[in-house]
mmCIF file of N, CA and C in Angstrom:
data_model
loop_
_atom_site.group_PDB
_atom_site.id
_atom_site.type_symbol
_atom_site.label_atom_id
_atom_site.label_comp_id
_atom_site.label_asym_id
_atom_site.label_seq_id
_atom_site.Cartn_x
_atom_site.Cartn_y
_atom_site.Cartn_z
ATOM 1 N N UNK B 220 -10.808 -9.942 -17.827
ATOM 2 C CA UNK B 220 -10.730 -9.720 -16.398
ATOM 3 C C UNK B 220 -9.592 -8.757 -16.091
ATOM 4 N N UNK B 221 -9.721 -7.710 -15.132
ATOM 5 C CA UNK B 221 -8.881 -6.628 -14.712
ATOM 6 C C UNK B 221 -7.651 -7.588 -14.000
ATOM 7 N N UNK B 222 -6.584 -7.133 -13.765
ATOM 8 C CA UNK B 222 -5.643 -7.578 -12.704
ATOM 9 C C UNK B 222 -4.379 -7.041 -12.595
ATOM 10 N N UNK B 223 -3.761 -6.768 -10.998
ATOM 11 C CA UNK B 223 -3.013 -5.666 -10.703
ATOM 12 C C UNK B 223 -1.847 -6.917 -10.693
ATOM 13 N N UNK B 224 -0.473 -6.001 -11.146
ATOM 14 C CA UNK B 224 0.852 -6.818 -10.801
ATOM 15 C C UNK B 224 1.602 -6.128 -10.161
ATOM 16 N N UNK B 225 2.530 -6.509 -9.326
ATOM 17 C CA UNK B 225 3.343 -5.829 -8.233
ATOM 18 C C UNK B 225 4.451 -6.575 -7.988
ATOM 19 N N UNK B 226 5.509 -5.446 -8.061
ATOM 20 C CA UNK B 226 6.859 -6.351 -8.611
ATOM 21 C C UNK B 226 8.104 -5.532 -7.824
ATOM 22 N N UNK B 227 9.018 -6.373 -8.247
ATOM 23 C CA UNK B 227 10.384 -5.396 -7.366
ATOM 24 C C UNK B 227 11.530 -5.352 -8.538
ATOM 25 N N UNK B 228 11.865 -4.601 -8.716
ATOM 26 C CA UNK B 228 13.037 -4.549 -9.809
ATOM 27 C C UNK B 228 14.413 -4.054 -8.814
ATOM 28 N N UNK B 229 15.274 -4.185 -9.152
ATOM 29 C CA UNK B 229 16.824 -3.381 -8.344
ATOM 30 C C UNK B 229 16.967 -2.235 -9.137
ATOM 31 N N UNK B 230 16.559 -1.565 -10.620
ATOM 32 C CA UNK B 230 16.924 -0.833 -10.981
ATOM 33 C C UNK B 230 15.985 -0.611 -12.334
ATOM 34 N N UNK B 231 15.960 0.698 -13.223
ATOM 35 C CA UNK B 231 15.521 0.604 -14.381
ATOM 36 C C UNK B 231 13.740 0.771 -14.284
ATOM 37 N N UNK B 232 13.645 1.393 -12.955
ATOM 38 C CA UNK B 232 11.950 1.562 -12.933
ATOM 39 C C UNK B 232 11.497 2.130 -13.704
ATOM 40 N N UNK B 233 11.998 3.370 -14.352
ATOM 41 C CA UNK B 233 11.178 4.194 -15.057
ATOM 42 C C UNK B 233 11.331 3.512 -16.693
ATOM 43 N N UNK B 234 12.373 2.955 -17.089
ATOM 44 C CA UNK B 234 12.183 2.163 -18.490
ATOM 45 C C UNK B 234 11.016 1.118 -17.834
ATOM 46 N N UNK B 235 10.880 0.490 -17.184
ATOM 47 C CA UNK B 235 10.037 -0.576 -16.962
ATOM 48 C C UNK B 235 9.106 -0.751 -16.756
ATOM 49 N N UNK B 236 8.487 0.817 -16.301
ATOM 50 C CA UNK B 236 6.705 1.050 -16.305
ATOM 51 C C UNK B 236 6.473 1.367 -17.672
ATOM 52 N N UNK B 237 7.758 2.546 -18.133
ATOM 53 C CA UNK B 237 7.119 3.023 -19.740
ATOM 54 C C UNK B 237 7.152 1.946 -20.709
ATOM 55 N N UNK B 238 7.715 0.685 -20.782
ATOM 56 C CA UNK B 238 7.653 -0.181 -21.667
ATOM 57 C C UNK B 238 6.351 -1.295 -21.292
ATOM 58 N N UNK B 239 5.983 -1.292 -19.736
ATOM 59 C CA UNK B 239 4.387 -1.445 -19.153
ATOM 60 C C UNK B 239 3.465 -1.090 -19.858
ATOM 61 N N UNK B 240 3.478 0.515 -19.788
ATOM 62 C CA UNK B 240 2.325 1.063 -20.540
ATOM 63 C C UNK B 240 2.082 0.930 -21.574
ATOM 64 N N UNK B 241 3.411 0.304 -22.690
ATOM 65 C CA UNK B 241 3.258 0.604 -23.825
ATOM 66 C C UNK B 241 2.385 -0.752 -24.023
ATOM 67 N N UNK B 242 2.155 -1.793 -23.077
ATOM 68 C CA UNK B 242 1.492 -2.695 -23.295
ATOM 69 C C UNK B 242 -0.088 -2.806 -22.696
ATOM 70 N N UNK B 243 -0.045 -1.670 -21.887
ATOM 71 C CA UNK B 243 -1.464 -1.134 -21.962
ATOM 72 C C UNK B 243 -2.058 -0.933 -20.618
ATOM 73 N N UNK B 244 -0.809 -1.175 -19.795
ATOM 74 C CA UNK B 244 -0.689 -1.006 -17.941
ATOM 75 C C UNK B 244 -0.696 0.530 -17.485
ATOM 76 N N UNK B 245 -1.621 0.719 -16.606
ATOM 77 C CA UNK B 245 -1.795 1.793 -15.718
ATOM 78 C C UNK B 245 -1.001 1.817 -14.967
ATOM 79 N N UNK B 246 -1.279 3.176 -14.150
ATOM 80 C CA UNK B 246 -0.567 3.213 -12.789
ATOM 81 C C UNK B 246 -1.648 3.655 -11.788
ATOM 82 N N UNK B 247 -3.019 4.299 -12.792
ATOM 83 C CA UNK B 247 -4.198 4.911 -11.789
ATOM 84 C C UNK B 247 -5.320 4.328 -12.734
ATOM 85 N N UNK B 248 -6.139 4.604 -12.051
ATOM 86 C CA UNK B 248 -7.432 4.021 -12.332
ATOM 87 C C UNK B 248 -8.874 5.206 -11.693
ATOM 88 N N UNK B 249 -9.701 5.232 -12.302
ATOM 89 C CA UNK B 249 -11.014 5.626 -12.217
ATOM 90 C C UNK B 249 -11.435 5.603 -10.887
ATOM 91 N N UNK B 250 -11.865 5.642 -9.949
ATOM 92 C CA UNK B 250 -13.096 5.285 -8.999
ATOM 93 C C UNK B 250 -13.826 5.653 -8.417
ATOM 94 N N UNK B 251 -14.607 5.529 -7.372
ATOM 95 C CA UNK B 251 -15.709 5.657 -7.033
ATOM 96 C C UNK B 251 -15.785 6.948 -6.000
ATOM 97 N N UNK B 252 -15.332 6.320 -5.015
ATOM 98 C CA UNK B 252 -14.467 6.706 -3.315
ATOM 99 C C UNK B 252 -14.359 8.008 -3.963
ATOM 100 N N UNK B 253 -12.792 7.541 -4.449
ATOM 101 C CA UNK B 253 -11.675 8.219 -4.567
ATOM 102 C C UNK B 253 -11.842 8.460 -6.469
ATOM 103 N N UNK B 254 -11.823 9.922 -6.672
ATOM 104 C CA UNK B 254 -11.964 10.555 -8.098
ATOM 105 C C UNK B 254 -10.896 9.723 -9.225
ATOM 106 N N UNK B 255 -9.913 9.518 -8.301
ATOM 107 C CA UNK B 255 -8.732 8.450 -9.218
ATOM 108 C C UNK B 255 -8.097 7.778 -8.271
ATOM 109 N N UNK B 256 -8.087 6.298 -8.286
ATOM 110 C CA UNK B 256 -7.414 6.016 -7.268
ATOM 111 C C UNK B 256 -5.617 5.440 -8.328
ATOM 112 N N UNK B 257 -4.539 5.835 -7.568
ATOM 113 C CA UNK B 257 -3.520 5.576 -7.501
ATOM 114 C C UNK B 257 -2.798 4.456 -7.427
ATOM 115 N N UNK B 258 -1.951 3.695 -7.567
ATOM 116 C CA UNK B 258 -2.030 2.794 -7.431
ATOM 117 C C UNK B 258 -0.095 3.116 -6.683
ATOM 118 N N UNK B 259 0.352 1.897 -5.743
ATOM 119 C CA UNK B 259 1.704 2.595 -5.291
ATOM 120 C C UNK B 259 2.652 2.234 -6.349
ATOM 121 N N UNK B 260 4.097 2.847 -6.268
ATOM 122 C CA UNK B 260 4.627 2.593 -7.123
ATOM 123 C C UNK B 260 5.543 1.579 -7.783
ATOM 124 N N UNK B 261 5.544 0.447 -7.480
ATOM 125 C CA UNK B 261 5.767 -0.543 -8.378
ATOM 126 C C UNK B 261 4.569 -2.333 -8.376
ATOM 127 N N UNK B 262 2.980 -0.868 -8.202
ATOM 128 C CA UNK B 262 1.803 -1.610 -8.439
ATOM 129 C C UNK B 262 1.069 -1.324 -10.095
ATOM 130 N N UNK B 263 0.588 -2.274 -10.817
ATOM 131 C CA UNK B 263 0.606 -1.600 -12.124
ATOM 132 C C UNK B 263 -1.058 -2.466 -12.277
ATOM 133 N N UNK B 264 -1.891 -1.874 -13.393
ATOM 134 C CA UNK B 264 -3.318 -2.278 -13.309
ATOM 135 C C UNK B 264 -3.558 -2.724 -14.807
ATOM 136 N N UNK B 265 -4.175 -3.883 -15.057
ATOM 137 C CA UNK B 265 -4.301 -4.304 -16.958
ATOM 138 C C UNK B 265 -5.623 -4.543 -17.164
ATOM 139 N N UNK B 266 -6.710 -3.578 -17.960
ATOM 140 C CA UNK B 266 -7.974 -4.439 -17.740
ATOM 141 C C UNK B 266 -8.089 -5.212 -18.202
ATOM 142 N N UNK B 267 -7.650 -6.033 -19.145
ATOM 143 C CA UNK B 267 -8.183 -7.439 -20.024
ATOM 144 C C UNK B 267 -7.413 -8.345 -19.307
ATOM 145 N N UNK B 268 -5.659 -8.565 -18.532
ATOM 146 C CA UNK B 268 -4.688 -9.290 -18.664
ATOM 147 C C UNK B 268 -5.119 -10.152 -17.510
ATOM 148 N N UNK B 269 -5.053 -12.172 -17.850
ATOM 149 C CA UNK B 269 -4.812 -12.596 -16.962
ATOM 150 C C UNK B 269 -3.983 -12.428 -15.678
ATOM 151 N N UNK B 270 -3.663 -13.396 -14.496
ATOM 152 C CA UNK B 270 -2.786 -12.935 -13.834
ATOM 153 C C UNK B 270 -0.935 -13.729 -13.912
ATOM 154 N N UNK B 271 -1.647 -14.703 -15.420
ATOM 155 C CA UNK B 271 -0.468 -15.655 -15.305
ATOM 156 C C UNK B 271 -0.061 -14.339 -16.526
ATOM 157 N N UNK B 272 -1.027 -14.183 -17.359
ATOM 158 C CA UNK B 272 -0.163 -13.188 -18.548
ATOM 159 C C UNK B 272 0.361 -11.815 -18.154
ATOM 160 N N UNK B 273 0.199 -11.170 -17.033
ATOM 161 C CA UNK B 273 0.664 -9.623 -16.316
ATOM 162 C C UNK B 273 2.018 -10.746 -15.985
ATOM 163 N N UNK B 274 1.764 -11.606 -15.093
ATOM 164 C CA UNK B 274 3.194 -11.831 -14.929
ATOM 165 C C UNK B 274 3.912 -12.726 -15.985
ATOM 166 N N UNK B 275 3.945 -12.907 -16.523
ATOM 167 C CA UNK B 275 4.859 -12.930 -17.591
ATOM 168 C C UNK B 275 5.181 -11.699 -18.289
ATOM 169 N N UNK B 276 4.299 -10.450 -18.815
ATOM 170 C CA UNK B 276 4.773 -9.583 -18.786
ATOM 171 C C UNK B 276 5.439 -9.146 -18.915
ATOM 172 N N UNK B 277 5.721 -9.032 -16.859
ATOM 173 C CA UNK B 277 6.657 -8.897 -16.362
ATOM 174 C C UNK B 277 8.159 -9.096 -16.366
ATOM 175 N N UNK B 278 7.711 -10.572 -16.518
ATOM 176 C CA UNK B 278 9.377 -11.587 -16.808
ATOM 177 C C UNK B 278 9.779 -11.020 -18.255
ATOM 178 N N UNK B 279 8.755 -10.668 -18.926
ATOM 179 C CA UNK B 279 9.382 -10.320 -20.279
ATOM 180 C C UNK B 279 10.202 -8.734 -20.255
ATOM 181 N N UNK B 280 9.301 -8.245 -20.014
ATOM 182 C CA UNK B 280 10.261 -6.473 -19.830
ATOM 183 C C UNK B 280 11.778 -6.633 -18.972
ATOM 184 N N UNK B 281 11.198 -7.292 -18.229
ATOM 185 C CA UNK B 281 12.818 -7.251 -16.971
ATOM 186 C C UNK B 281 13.803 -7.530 -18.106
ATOM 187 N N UNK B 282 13.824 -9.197 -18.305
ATOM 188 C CA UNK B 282 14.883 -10.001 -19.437
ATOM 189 C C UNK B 282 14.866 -8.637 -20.464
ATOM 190 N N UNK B 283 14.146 -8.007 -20.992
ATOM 191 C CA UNK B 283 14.495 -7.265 -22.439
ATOM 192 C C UNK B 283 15.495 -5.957 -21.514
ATOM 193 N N UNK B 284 15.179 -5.854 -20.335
ATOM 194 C CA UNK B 284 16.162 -4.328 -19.700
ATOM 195 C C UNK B 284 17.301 -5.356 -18.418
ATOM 196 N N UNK B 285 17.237 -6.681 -18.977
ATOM 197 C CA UNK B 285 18.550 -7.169 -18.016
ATOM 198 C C UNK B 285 18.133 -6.712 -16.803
ATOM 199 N N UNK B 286 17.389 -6.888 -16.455
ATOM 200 C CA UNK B 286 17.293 -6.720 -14.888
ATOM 201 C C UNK B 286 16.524 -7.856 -14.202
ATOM 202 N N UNK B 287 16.747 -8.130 -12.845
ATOM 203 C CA UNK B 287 16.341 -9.409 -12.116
ATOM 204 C C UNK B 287 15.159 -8.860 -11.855
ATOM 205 N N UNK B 288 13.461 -9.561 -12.243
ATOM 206 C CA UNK B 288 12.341 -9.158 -11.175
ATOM 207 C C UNK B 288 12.733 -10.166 -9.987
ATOM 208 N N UNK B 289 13.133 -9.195 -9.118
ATOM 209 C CA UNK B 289 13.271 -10.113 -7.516
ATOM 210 C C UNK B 289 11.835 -10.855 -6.740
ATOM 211 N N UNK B 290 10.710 -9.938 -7.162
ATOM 212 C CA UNK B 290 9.399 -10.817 -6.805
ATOM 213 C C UNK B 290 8.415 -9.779 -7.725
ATOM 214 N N UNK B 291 7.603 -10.919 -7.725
ATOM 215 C CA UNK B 291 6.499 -10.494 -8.847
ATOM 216 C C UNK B 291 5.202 -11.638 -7.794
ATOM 217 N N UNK B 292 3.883 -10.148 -8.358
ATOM 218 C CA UNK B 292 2.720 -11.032 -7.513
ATOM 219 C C UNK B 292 1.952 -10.429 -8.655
ATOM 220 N N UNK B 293 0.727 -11.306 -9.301
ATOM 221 C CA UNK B 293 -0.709 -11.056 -9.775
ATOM 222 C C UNK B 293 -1.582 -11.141 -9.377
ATOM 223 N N UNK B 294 -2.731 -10.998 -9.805
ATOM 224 C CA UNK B 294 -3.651 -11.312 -8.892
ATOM 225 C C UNK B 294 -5.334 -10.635 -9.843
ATOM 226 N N UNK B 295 -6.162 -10.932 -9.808
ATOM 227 C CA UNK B 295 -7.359 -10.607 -10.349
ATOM 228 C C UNK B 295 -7.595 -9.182 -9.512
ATOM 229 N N UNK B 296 -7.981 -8.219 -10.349
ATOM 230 C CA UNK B 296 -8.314 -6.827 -9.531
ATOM 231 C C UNK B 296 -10.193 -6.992 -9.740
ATOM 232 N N UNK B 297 -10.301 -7.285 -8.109
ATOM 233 C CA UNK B 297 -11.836 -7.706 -7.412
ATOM 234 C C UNK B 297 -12.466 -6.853 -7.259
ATOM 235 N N UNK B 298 -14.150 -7.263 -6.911
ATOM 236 C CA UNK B 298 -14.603 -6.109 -6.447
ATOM 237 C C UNK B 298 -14.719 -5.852 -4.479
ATOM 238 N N UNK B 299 -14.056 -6.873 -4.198
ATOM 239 C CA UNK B 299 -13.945 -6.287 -2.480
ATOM 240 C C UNK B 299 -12.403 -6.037 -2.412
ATOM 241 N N UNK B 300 -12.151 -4.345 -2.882
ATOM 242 C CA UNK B 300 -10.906 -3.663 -2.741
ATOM 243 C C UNK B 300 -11.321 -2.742 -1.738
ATOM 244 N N UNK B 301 -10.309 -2.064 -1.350
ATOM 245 C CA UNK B 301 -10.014 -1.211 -0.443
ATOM 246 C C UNK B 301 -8.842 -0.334 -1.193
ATOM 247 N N UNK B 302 -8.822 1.208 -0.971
ATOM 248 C CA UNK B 302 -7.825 2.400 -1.119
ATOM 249 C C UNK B 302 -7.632 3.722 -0.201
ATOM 250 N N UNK B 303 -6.535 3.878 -0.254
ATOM 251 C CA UNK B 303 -6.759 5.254 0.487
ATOM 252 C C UNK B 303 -6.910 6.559 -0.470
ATOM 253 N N UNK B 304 -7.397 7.443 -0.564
ATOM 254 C CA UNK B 304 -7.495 8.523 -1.304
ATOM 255 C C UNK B 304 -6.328 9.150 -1.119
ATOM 256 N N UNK B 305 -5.856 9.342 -2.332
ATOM 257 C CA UNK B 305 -4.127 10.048 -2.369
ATOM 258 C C UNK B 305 -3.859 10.892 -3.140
ATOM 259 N N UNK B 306 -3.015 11.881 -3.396
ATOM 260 C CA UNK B 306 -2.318 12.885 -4.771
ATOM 261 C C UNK B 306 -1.946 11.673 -4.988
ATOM 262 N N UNK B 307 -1.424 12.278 -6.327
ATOM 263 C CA UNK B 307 -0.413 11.531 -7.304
ATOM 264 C C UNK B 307 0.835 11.821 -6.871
ATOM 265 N N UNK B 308 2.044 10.463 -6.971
ATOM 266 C CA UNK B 308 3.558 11.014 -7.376
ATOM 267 C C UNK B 308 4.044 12.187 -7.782
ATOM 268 N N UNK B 309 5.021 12.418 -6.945
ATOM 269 C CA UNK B 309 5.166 13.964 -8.117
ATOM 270 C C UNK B 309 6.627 13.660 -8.203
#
């Protein structure tokens, strides 16, 4: 099952998505609408990962870069979503 996690860190974002990905987390995704939809930036997408295992994850990268996740949410990525069509970050 797909599922998006969305989190708050105080610091260390960019170690903390790239050590994300290395576990197999997006930041964009494919779709339909929209040619790629985006996801914002400290929203991340796993296709296989429960939503208890994205967040743990989570708890795991923070503790390995000392940093507090101040809130963390999972959640199953459904099929009644909604996006806005966006560029990418630059």
């Amino acid at each position: 099952m797909a599922t998006i996690v969305t989190y708050d860190i105080p610091s260390k974002h960019t170690e903390f998505k790239s050590l994300m990905f290395q576990l197999g987390y997006k930041d964009r995704i494919a779709g339909t609408t929209c040619k790629v939809i985006y996801f914002p930036n400290t929203t991340l997408y796993h296709p296989d990962k429960s939503a208890e295992s994205a967040r743990e994850d989570a708890r795991s990268i923070a503790g390995k870069l000392s940093v507090t996740l101040e809130r963390c949410i999972a959640t199953q990525w459904g099929p009644n979503w909604a996006a806005i069509c966006v560029e990418p970050f630059k």
